[in-house]
GROMACS .gro file of N, CA and C in nm:
model
  501
    1MET      N    1   0.085  -0.118   0.000
    1MET     CA    2   0.000   0.000   0.000
    1MET      C    3   0.090   0.124   0.000
    2ARG      N    4   0.061   0.215  -0.089
    2ARG     CA    5   0.138   0.339  -0.097
    2ARG      C    6   0.058   0.453  -0.036
    3SER      N    7   0.129   0.549   0.017
    3SER     CA    8   0.061   0.666   0.072
    3SER      C    9   0.016   0.754  -0.044
    4PHE      N   10  -0.077   0.843  -0.015
    4PHE     CA   11  -0.126   0.933  -0.119
    4PHE      C   12  -0.014   1.027  -0.166
    5SER      N   13   0.077   1.064  -0.077
    5SER     CA   14   0.190   1.148  -0.116
    5SER      C   15   0.283   1.075  -0.212
    6GLU      N   16   0.307   0.945  -0.185
    6GLU     CA   17   0.390   0.865  -0.275
    6GLU      C   18   0.325   0.852  -0.412
    7ILE      N   19   0.193   0.833  -0.413
    7ILE     CA   20   0.120   0.823  -0.541
    7ILE      C   21   0.136   0.952  -0.619
    8GLU      N   22   0.114   1.065  -0.554
    8GLU     CA   23   0.123   1.195  -0.622
    8GLU      C   24   0.264   1.218  -0.677
    9THR      N   25   0.366   1.192  -0.597
    9THR     CA   26   0.504   1.214  -0.640
    9THR      C   27   0.544   1.123  -0.756
   10THR      N   28   0.507   0.996  -0.747
   10THR     CA   29   0.542   0.900  -0.852
   10THR      C   30   0.471   0.936  -0.983
   11VAL      N   31   0.343   0.970  -0.976
   11VAL     CA   32   0.268   1.007  -1.097
   11VAL      C   33   0.324   1.135  -1.157
   12LYS      N   34   0.360   1.229  -1.073
   12LYS     CA   35   0.418   1.355  -1.121
   12LYS      C   36   0.547   1.328  -1.200
   13ARG      N   37   0.633   1.245  -1.145
   13ARG     CA   38   0.759   1.212  -1.212
   13ARG      C   39   0.736   1.135  -1.342
   14ALA      N   40   0.642   1.041  -1.339
   14ALA     CA   41   0.611   0.963  -1.459
   14ALA      C   42   0.554   1.053  -1.568
   15THR      N   43   0.471   1.148  -1.529
   15THR     CA   44   0.411   1.240  -1.626
   15THR      C   45   0.518   1.328  -1.689
   16ARG      N   46   0.611   1.372  -1.609
   16ARG     CA   47   0.721   1.452  -1.663
   16ARG      C   48   0.807   1.367  -1.756
   17ALA      N   49   0.833   1.243  -1.719
   17ALA     CA   50   0.916   1.154  -1.800
   17ALA      C   51   0.852   1.122  -1.935
   18ILE      N   52   0.720   1.123  -1.941
   18ILE     CA   53   0.649   1.090  -2.066
   18ILE      C   54   0.652   1.210  -2.162
   19GLY      N   55   0.688   1.330  -2.110
   19GLY     CA   56   0.703   1.445  -2.199
   19GLY      C   57   0.618   1.567  -2.167
   20PHE      N   58   0.538   1.560  -2.061
   20PHE     CA   59   0.458   1.676  -2.023
   20PHE      C   60   0.543   1.774  -1.942
   21SER      N   61   0.502   1.899  -1.936
   21SER     CA   62   0.575   2.000  -1.859
   21SER      C   63   0.558   1.973  -1.709
   22TRP      N   64   0.642   2.039  -1.628
   22TRP     CA   65   0.632   2.022  -1.483
   22TRP      C   66   0.498   2.070  -1.431
   23GLY      N   67   0.447   2.178  -1.485
   23GLY     CA   68   0.317   2.230  -1.440
   23GLY      C   69   0.204   2.130  -1.462
   24ILE      N   70   0.200   2.073  -1.581
   24ILE     CA   71   0.099   1.972  -1.612
   24ILE      C   72   0.122   1.848  -1.526
   25SER      N   73   0.247   1.811  -1.506
   25SER     CA   74   0.280   1.695  -1.423
   25SER      C   75   0.229   1.712  -1.280
   26GLU      N   76   0.241   1.833  -1.227
   26GLU     CA   77   0.190   1.860  -1.091
   26GLU      C   78   0.039   1.841  -1.086
   27GLU      N   79  -0.031   1.891  -1.187
   27GLU     CA   80  -0.177   1.878  -1.190
   27GLU      C   81  -0.219   1.731  -1.200
   28VAL      N   82  -0.152   1.654  -1.283
   28VAL     CA   83  -0.185   1.513  -1.301
   28VAL      C   84  -0.159   1.437  -1.171
   29GLY      N   85  -0.048   1.467  -1.103
   29GLY     CA   86  -0.019   1.403  -0.975
   29GLY      C   87  -0.130   1.428  -0.874
   30LYS      N   88  -0.175   1.553  -0.863
   30LYS     CA   89  -0.284   1.588  -0.772
   30LYS      C   90  -0.411   1.512  -0.808
   31ASN      N   91  -0.438   1.502  -0.938
   31ASN     CA   92  -0.563   1.441  -0.981
   31ASN      C   93  -0.566   1.291  -0.961
   32VAL      N   94  -0.456   1.223  -0.985
   32VAL     CA   95  -0.453   1.078  -0.961
   32VAL      C   96  -0.464   1.051  -0.812
   33ARG      N   97  -0.400   1.134  -0.733
   33ARG     CA   98  -0.415   1.123  -0.587
   33ARG      C   99  -0.562   1.139  -0.548
   34LEU      N  100  -0.628   1.237  -0.605
   34LEU     CA  101  -0.770   1.262  -0.578
   34LEU      C  102  -0.856   1.141  -0.614
   35LEU      N  103  -0.832   1.083  -0.733
   35LEU     CA  104  -0.908   0.964  -0.774
   35LEU      C  105  -0.889   0.851  -0.674
   36GLU      N  106  -0.765   0.827  -0.635
   36GLU     CA  107  -0.737   0.719  -0.541
   36GLU      C  108  -0.802   0.746  -0.404
   37MET      N  109  -0.803   0.871  -0.361
   37MET     CA  110  -0.866   0.906  -0.233
   37MET      C  111  -1.016   0.879  -0.236
   38PHE      N  112  -1.079   0.897  -0.351
   38PHE     CA  113  -1.222   0.873  -0.364
   38PHE      C  114  -1.253   0.729  -0.404
   39GLY      N  115  -1.152   0.643  -0.407
   39GLY     CA  116  -1.173   0.501  -0.434
   39GLY      C  117  -1.186   0.465  -0.581
   40LEU      N  118  -1.142   0.553  -0.668
   40LEU     CA  119  -1.146   0.526  -0.813
   40LEU      C  120  -1.006   0.484  -0.860
   41PRO      N  121  -0.997   0.399  -0.962
   41PRO     CA  122  -0.868   0.344  -1.005
   41PRO      C  123  -0.783   0.440  -1.087
   42GLY      N  124  -0.730   0.543  -1.024
   42GLY     CA  125  -0.648   0.642  -1.093
   42GLY      C  126  -0.516   0.586  -1.141
   43ILE      N  127  -0.448   0.507  -1.057
   43ILE     CA  128  -0.317   0.453  -1.094
   43ILE      C  129  -0.329   0.358  -1.212
   44LYS      N  130  -0.427   0.270  -1.210
   44LYS     CA  131  -0.447   0.176  -1.321
   44LYS      C  132  -0.469   0.251  -1.452
   45ASN      N  133  -0.554   0.353  -1.448
   45ASN     CA  134  -0.588   0.427  -1.569
   45ASN      C  135  -0.471   0.509  -1.622
   46ILE      N  136  -0.397   0.576  -1.534
   46ILE     CA  137  -0.285   0.657  -1.582
   46ILE      C  138  -0.175   0.567  -1.637
   47ASN      N  139  -0.153   0.453  -1.573
   47ASN     CA  140  -0.052   0.358  -1.619
   47ASN      C  141  -0.086   0.308  -1.761
   48GLN      N  142  -0.209   0.270  -1.783
   48GLN     CA  143  -0.250   0.221  -1.914
   48GLN      C  144  -0.245   0.333  -2.019
   49TYR      N  145  -0.285   0.453  -1.979
   49TYR     CA  146  -0.280   0.568  -2.069
   49TYR      C  147  -0.138   0.596  -2.116
   50TYR      N  148  -0.042   0.592  -2.023
   50TYR     CA  149   0.096   0.620  -2.059
   50TYR      C  150   0.156   0.513  -2.148
   51LYS      N  151   0.105   0.392  -2.141
   51LYS     CA  152   0.154   0.284  -2.228
   51LYS      C  153   0.122   0.312  -2.375
   52ILE      N  154   0.010   0.381  -2.401
   52ILE     CA  155  -0.029   0.407  -2.541
   52ILE      C  156  -0.015   0.554  -2.582
   53TYR      N  157   0.024   0.640  -2.490
   53TYR     CA  158   0.029   0.784  -2.516
   53TYR      C  159   0.115   0.819  -2.637
   54LYS      N  160   0.235   0.766  -2.646
   54LYS     CA  161   0.328   0.802  -2.754
   54LYS      C  162   0.282   0.753  -2.891
   55ILE      N  163   0.209   0.642  -2.895
   55ILE     CA  164   0.168   0.586  -3.025
   55ILE      C  165   0.030   0.633  -3.068
   56SER      N  166  -0.042   0.699  -2.981
   56SER     CA  167  -0.176   0.748  -3.014
   56SER      C  168  -0.169   0.895  -3.052
   57ASN      N  169  -0.263   0.936  -3.132
   57ASN     CA  170  -0.268   1.075  -3.176
   57ASN      C  171  -0.389   1.142  -3.111
   58PHE      N  172  -0.378   1.170  -2.981
   58PHE     CA  173  -0.489   1.231  -2.908
   58PHE      C  174  -0.501   1.379  -2.941
   59GLU      N  175  -0.625   1.426  -2.943
   59GLU     CA  176  -0.652   1.567  -2.970
   59GLU      C  177  -0.675   1.641  -2.839
   60ASP      N  178  -0.678   1.772  -2.850
   60ASP     CA  179  -0.695   1.859  -2.734
   60ASP      C  180  -0.816   1.949  -2.757
   61ILE      N  181  -0.891   1.974  -2.652
   61ILE     CA  182  -0.998   2.074  -2.660
   61ILE      C  183  -0.936   2.205  -2.612
   62SER      N  184  -0.904   2.292  -2.703
   62SER     CA  185  -0.842   2.417  -2.661
   62SER      C  186  -0.945   2.517  -2.611
   63GLU      N  187  -1.063   2.516  -2.672
   63GLU     CA  188  -1.171   2.604  -2.627
   63GLU      C  189  -1.301   2.526  -2.629
   64PHE      N  190  -1.367   2.520  -2.515
   64PHE     CA  191  -1.490   2.442  -2.503
   64PHE      C  192  -1.609   2.517  -2.561
   65SER      N  193  -1.699   2.441  -2.622
   65SER     CA  194  -1.827   2.493  -2.668
   65SER      C  195  -1.935   2.403  -2.610
   66LYS      N  196  -2.059   2.430  -2.641
   66LYS     CA  197  -2.169   2.350  -2.586
   66LYS      C  198  -2.159   2.204  -2.630
   67SER      N  199  -2.107   2.178  -2.750
   67SER     CA  200  -2.089   2.043  -2.801
   67SER      C  201  -1.948   2.030  -2.858
   68ASN      N  202  -1.874   1.927  -2.815
   68ASN     CA  203  -1.734   1.910  -2.855
   68ASN      C  204  -1.714   1.771  -2.913
   69SER      N  205  -1.668   1.764  -3.038
   69SER     CA  206  -1.647   1.636  -3.107
   69SER      C  207  -1.516   1.637  -3.184
   70PRO      N  208  -1.425   1.543  -3.154
   70PRO     CA  209  -1.298   1.537  -3.227
   70PRO      C  210  -1.306   1.441  -3.346
   71LYS      N  211  -1.202   1.442  -3.426
   71LYS     CA  212  -1.192   1.343  -3.534
   71LYS      C  213  -1.153   1.208  -3.476
   72GLY      N  214  -1.066   1.207  -3.376
   72GLY     CA  215  -1.022   1.084  -3.310
   72GLY      C  216  -1.074   1.080  -3.168
   73HIS      N  217  -0.980   1.086  -3.071
   73HIS     CA  218  -1.017   1.091  -2.930
   73HIS      C  219  -0.943   1.206  -2.862
   74TYR      N  220  -1.008   1.266  -2.765
   74TYR     CA  221  -0.946   1.373  -2.688
   74TYR      C  222  -0.851   1.317  -2.584
   75CYS      N  223  -0.743   1.390  -2.559
   75CYS     CA  224  -0.650   1.360  -2.451
   75CYS      C  225  -0.716   1.402  -2.320
   76PRO      N  226  -0.728   1.313  -2.222
   76PRO     CA  227  -0.795   1.349  -2.098
   76PRO      C  228  -0.718   1.450  -2.014
   77ILE      N  229  -0.588   1.452  -2.028
   77ILE     CA  230  -0.506   1.542  -1.947
   77ILE      C  231  -0.512   1.684  -2.000
   78LEU      N  232  -0.478   1.704  -2.127
   78LEU     CA  233  -0.480   1.840  -2.182
   78LEU      C  234  -0.622   1.897  -2.186
   79SER      N  235  -0.719   1.812  -2.219
   79SER     CA  236  -0.858   1.858  -2.220
   79SER      C  237  -0.904   1.890  -2.078
   80GLY      N  238  -0.861   1.810  -1.981
   80GLY     CA  239  -0.897   1.835  -1.842
   80GLY      C  240  -0.838   1.964  -1.789
   81ILE      N  241  -0.714   1.990  -1.823
   81ILE     CA  242  -0.650   2.115  -1.779
   81ILE      C  243  -0.721   2.234  -1.840
   82ASN      N  244  -0.755   2.225  -1.968
   82ASN     CA  245  -0.829   2.335  -2.033
   82ASN      C  246  -0.968   2.351  -1.973
   83PHE      N  247  -1.032   2.239  -1.937
   83PHE     CA  248  -1.163   2.246  -1.873
   83PHE      C  249  -1.152   2.318  -1.739
   84LEU      N  250  -1.053   2.282  -1.661
   84LEU     CA  251  -1.033   2.347  -1.531
   84LEU      C  252  -1.002   2.495  -1.548
   85ASP      N  253  -0.917   2.528  -1.644
   85ASP     CA  254  -0.882   2.669  -1.669
   85ASP      C  255  -1.003   2.750  -1.717
   86GLN      N  256  -1.092   2.688  -1.793
   86GLN     CA  257  -1.208   2.757  -1.850
   86GLN      C  258  -1.336   2.732  -1.771
   87SER      N  259  -1.325   2.676  -1.652
   87SER     CA  260  -1.444   2.631  -1.578
   87SER      C  261  -1.545   2.742  -1.551
   88THR      N  262  -1.501   2.862  -1.521
   88THR     CA  263  -1.598   2.969  -1.495
   88THR      C  264  -1.675   3.006  -1.621
   89THR      N  265  -1.610   3.001  -1.735
   89THR     CA  266  -1.678   3.029  -1.862
   89THR      C  267  -1.767   2.912  -1.904
   90VAL      N  268  -1.715   2.791  -1.889
   90VAL     CA  269  -1.788   2.671  -1.930
   90VAL      C  270  -1.915   2.651  -1.846
   91SER      N  271  -1.911   2.691  -1.719
   91SER     CA  272  -2.028   2.672  -1.632
   91SER      C  273  -2.149   2.753  -1.678
   92LYS      N  274  -2.127   2.853  -1.760
   92LYS     CA  275  -2.238   2.933  -1.812
   92LYS      C  276  -2.321   2.857  -1.915
   93PHE      N  277  -2.264   2.748  -1.971
   93PHE     CA  278  -2.339   2.667  -2.068
   93PHE      C  279  -2.451   2.588  -2.003
   94VAL      N  280  -2.447   2.566  -1.874
   94VAL     CA  281  -2.539   2.483  -1.796
   94VAL      C  282  -2.524   2.336  -1.834
   95ASP      N  283  -2.542   2.302  -1.962
   95ASP     CA  284  -2.522   2.166  -2.011
   95ASP      C  285  -2.411   2.166  -2.115
   96LEU      N  286  -2.332   2.059  -2.116
   96LEU     CA  287  -2.217   2.050  -2.205
   96LEU      C  288  -2.202   1.905  -2.249
   97GLU      N  289  -2.166   1.885  -2.375
   97GLU     CA  290  -2.145   1.749  -2.427
   97GLU      C  291  -2.005   1.737  -2.486
   98ILE      N  292  -1.939   1.626  -2.450
   98ILE     CA  293  -1.807   1.596  -2.503
   98ILE      C  294  -1.810   1.455  -2.559
   99SER      N  295  -1.770   1.439  -2.683
   99SER     CA  296  -1.768   1.307  -2.747
   99SER      C  297  -1.625   1.255  -2.755
  100ASN      N  298  -1.612   1.124  -2.746
  100ASN     CA  299  -1.485   1.053  -2.769
  100ASN      C  300  -1.368   1.105  -2.687
  101ILE      N  301  -1.372   1.078  -2.560
  101ILE     CA  302  -1.259   1.115  -2.475
  101ILE      C  303  -1.191   0.986  -2.428
  102ALA      N  304  -1.061   0.983  -2.440
  102ALA     CA  305  -0.983   0.866  -2.399
  102ALA      C  306  -0.964   0.870  -2.247
  103PHE      N  307  -0.963   0.755  -2.185
  103PHE     CA  308  -0.942   0.739  -2.041
  103PHE      C  309  -1.018   0.846  -1.961
  104PRO      N  310  -1.150   0.842  -1.969
  104PRO     CA  311  -1.233   0.948  -1.909
  104PRO      C  312  -1.220   0.962  -1.758
  105LEU      N  313  -1.177   0.858  -1.686
  105LEU     CA  314  -1.160   0.874  -1.542
  105LEU      C  315  -1.052   0.977  -1.510
  106LEU      N  316  -0.953   0.988  -1.596
  106LEU     CA  317  -0.849   1.089  -1.576
  106LEU      C  318  -0.908   1.229  -1.596
  107PHE      N  319  -1.003   1.241  -1.688
  107PHE     CA  320  -1.069   1.369  -1.712
  107PHE      C  321  -1.159   1.410  -1.596
  108ILE      N  322  -1.230   1.312  -1.535
  108ILE     CA  323  -1.328   1.349  -1.432
  108ILE      C  324  -1.264   1.408  -1.307
  109SER      N  325  -1.137   1.379  -1.282
  109SER     CA  326  -1.072   1.440  -1.167
  109SER      C  327  -1.062   1.592  -1.185
  110PHE      N  328  -1.045   1.637  -1.308
  110PHE     CA  329  -1.044   1.780  -1.336
  110PHE      C  330  -1.184   1.839  -1.316
  111VAL      N  331  -1.286   1.762  -1.350
  111VAL     CA  332  -1.425   1.807  -1.332
  111VAL      C  333  -1.453   1.825  -1.183
  112SER      N  334  -1.405   1.732  -1.100
  112SER     CA  335  -1.425   1.743  -0.956
  112SER      C  336  -1.362   1.872  -0.902
  113ARG      N  337  -1.243   1.901  -0.946
  113ARG     CA  338  -1.176   2.024  -0.901
  113ARG      C  339  -1.247   2.148  -0.954
  114ALA      N  340  -1.302   2.139  -1.076
  114ALA     CA  341  -1.376   2.252  -1.132
  114ALA      C  342  -1.503   2.280  -1.051
  115SER      N  343  -1.562   2.177  -0.995
  115SER     CA  344  -1.681   2.194  -0.911
  115SER      C  345  -1.652   2.288  -0.795
  116GLU      N  346  -1.535   2.275  -0.738
  116GLU     CA  347  -1.496   2.363  -0.627
  116GLU      C  348  -1.471   2.505  -0.679
  117VAL      N  349  -1.406   2.517  -0.793
  117VAL     CA  350  -1.372   2.649  -0.849
  117VAL      C  351  -1.498   2.730  -0.881
  118VAL      N  352  -1.598   2.667  -0.945
  118VAL     CA  353  -1.718   2.740  -0.985
  118VAL      C  354  -1.822   2.747  -0.872
  119GLY      N  355  -1.802   2.669  -0.766
  119GLY     CA  356  -1.895   2.673  -0.653
  119GLY      C  357  -2.029   2.610  -0.684
  120LYS      N  358  -2.030   2.510  -0.773
  120LYS     CA  359  -2.153   2.440  -0.809
  120LYS      C  360  -2.127   2.290  -0.812
  121ARG      N  361  -2.231   2.214  -0.783
  121ARG     CA  362  -2.220   2.070  -0.803
  121ARG      C  363  -2.227   2.044  -0.952
  122ILE      N  364  -2.159   1.940  -0.997
  122ILE     CA  365  -2.159   1.905  -1.139
  122ILE      C  366  -2.204   1.760  -1.151
  123PHE      N  367  -2.304   1.739  -1.236
  123PHE     CA  368  -2.351   1.603  -1.265
  123PHE      C  369  -2.293   1.562  -1.400
  124LEU      N  370  -2.229   1.446  -1.404
  124LEU     CA  371  -2.166   1.397  -1.526
  124LEU      C  372  -2.221   1.258  -1.557
  125LYS      N  373  -2.267   1.241  -1.679
  125LYS     CA  374  -2.311   1.109  -1.725
  125LYS      C  375  -2.216   1.067  -1.837
  126MET      N  376  -2.152   0.951  -1.814
  126MET     CA  377  -2.055   0.898  -1.910
  126MET      C  378  -2.106   0.762  -1.952
  127ASP      N  379  -2.158   0.754  -2.075
  127ASP     CA  380  -2.218   0.631  -2.124
  127ASP      C  381  -2.323   0.586  -2.022
  128ASP      N  382  -2.304   0.474  -1.952
  128ASP     CA  383  -2.404   0.430  -1.853
  128ASP      C  384  -2.361   0.458  -1.709
  129LYS      N  385  -2.255   0.534  -1.690
  129LYS     CA  386  -2.203   0.565  -1.557
  129LYS      C  387  -2.238   0.709  -1.521
  130GLU      N  388  -2.274   0.730  -1.395
  130GLU     CA  389  -2.310   0.863  -1.348
  130GLU      C  390  -2.220   0.904  -1.232
  131PHE      N  391  -2.185   1.033  -1.230
  131PHE     CA  392  -2.101   1.088  -1.124
  131PHE      C  393  -2.160   1.222  -1.081
  132LEU      N  394  -2.160   1.246  -0.952
  132LEU     CA  395  -2.201   1.375  -0.897
  132LEU      C  396  -2.084   1.429  -0.816
  133PHE      N  397  -2.033   1.545  -0.855
  133PHE     CA  398  -1.918   1.607  -0.790
  133PHE      C  399  -1.967   1.717  -0.698
  134ASN      N  400  -1.928   1.710  -0.572
  134ASN     CA  401  -1.971   1.805  -0.470
  134ASN      C  402  -1.854   1.890  -0.424
  135PHE      N  403  -1.825   1.995  -0.497
  135PHE     CA  404  -1.727   2.096  -0.458
  135PHE      C  405  -1.590   2.035  -0.425
  136ASN      N  406  -1.553   1.927  -0.494
  136ASN     CA  407  -1.426   1.856  -0.476
  136ASN      C  408  -1.413   1.796  -0.336
  137GLN      N  409  -1.526   1.778  -0.269
  137GLN     CA  410  -1.526   1.717  -0.136
  137GLN      C  411  -1.569   1.571  -0.139
  138SER      N  412  -1.652   1.537  -0.238
  138SER     CA  413  -1.696   1.397  -0.252
  138SER      C  414  -1.739   1.373  -0.396
  139ILE      N  415  -1.737   1.246  -0.432
  139ILE     CA  416  -1.784   1.203  -0.562
  139ILE      C  417  -1.884   1.090  -0.538
  140TYR      N  418  -2.007   1.109  -0.580
  140TYR     CA  419  -2.106   1.003  -0.573
  140TYR      C  420  -2.112   0.940  -0.712
  141SER      N  421  -2.114   0.806  -0.718
  141SER     CA  422  -2.113   0.740  -0.849
  141SER      C  423  -2.178   0.603  -0.843
  142ASN      N  424  -2.228   0.558  -0.958
  142ASN     CA  425  -2.275   0.420  -0.971
  142ASN      C  426  -2.167   0.332  -1.034
  143TYR      N  427  -2.047   0.385  -1.050
  143TYR     CA  428  -1.933   0.311  -1.105
  143TYR      C  429  -1.852   0.252  -0.990
  144LEU      N  430  -1.854   0.122  -0.976
  144LEU     CA  431  -1.788   0.058  -0.863
  144LEU      C  432  -1.690  -0.052  -0.903
  145SER      N  433  -1.675  -0.079  -1.030
  145SER     CA  434  -1.599  -0.197  -1.072
  145SER      C  435  -1.448  -0.183  -1.058
  146GLY      N  436  -1.394  -0.065  -1.067
  146GLY     CA  437  -1.249  -0.047  -1.059
  146GLY      C  438  -1.176  -0.084  -1.186
  147GLU      N  439  -1.248  -0.101  -1.295
  147GLU     CA  440  -1.186  -0.138  -1.423
  147GLU      C  441  -1.129  -0.016  -1.494
  148ILE      N  442  -1.042  -0.042  -1.590
  148ILE     CA  443  -0.986   0.065  -1.672
  148ILE      C  444  -1.088   0.103  -1.778
  149LEU      N  445  -1.117   0.231  -1.789
  149LEU     CA  446  -1.208   0.280  -1.892
  149LEU      C  447  -1.123   0.346  -2.000
  150GLN      N  448  -1.108   0.279  -2.114
  150GLN     CA  449  -1.020   0.331  -2.218
  150GLN      C  450  -1.081   0.443  -2.299
  151LYS      N  451  -1.212   0.443  -2.316
  151LYS     CA  452  -1.275   0.553  -2.389
  151LYS      C  453  -1.421   0.565  -2.353
  152SER      N  454  -1.471   0.682  -2.377
  152SER     CA  455  -1.612   0.711  -2.356
  152SER      C  456  -1.665   0.773  -2.484
  153GLU      N  457  -1.775   0.720  -2.530
  153GLU     CA  458  -1.836   0.774  -2.653
  153GLU      C  459  -1.898   0.911  -2.630
  154ARG      N  460  -1.960   0.930  -2.514
  154ARG     CA  461  -2.030   1.056  -2.490
  154ARG      C  462  -2.029   1.089  -2.341
  155ILE      N  463  -1.992   1.210  -2.311
  155ILE     CA  464  -1.999   1.263  -2.175
  155ILE      C  465  -2.092   1.383  -2.177
  156ASN      N  466  -2.191   1.381  -2.089
  156ASN     CA  467  -2.280   1.495  -2.071
  156ASN      C  468  -2.257   1.553  -1.932
  157LEU      N  469  -2.235   1.683  -1.927
  157LEU     CA  470  -2.213   1.753  -1.801
  157LEU      C  471  -2.325   1.852  -1.777
  158SER      N  472  -2.370   1.860  -1.653
  158SER     CA  473  -2.470   1.960  -1.613
  158SER      C  474  -2.421   2.030  -1.488
  159PHE      N  475  -2.423   2.161  -1.490
  159PHE     CA  476  -2.387   2.240  -1.374
  159PHE      C  477  -2.515   2.266  -1.296
  160LEU      N  478  -2.520   2.220  -1.172
  160LEU     CA  479  -2.642   2.227  -1.092
  160LEU      C  480  -2.641   2.352  -1.006
  161GLU      N  481  -2.752   2.423  -1.010
  161GLU     CA  482  -2.764   2.544  -0.929
  161GLU      C  483  -2.774   2.507  -0.780
  162ASN      N  484  -2.715   2.588  -0.697
  162ASN     CA  485  -2.721   2.565  -0.553
  162ASN      C  486  -2.860   2.602  -0.502
  163LYS      N  487  -2.914   2.517  -0.418
  163LYS     CA  488  -3.046   2.543  -0.359
  163LYS      C  489  -3.034   2.533  -0.208
  164ASP      N  490  -3.109   2.617  -0.139
  164ASP     CA  491  -3.114   2.608   0.006
  164ASP      C  492  -3.186   2.480   0.044
  165THR      N  493  -3.135   2.409   0.144
  165THR     CA  494  -3.198   2.286   0.188
  165THR      C  495  -3.277   2.306   0.317
  166PHE      N  496  -3.301   2.432   0.351
  166PHE     CA  497  -3.376   2.461   0.472
  166PHE      C  498  -3.476   2.572   0.441
  167ASN      N  499  -3.577   2.584   0.525
  167ASN     CA  500  -3.678   2.689   0.508
  167ASN      C  501  -3.645   2.811   0.591
   0.00000   0.00000   0.00000
């Protein structure tokens, strides 16, 4: 069993070794740590992703729109970083669709962090799996298998308005 700090440091170094910048490596380390803390298989997914990263031609979402579709598959890391960077703008769409994203579990860690940045819960439906992100404090999901998810055909995101739970 590795500590969460060891996971973050090892992933950060592996990300840098694969060719990403130190800044991106730091973000990926934090995100894999986050996935593991919430009981999702971050290490398995990042490991498999890095095995095919150099031979695959992943695309990047540089600017998000209401509907996003690539010719191939989106890179979960670069797309996730852009999603996090653009989260305040993207949250104005209310609903958002992303098609063909590779290793979507790596992308959802960025969505969880974006939930905290925009101050809204985010509901994400990925094929038949559902995730609810609560301000980067918890992730509720019907995904429990721990398997590697290599691609997702369609991701739908909804930014949920905050409601008072008391009278």
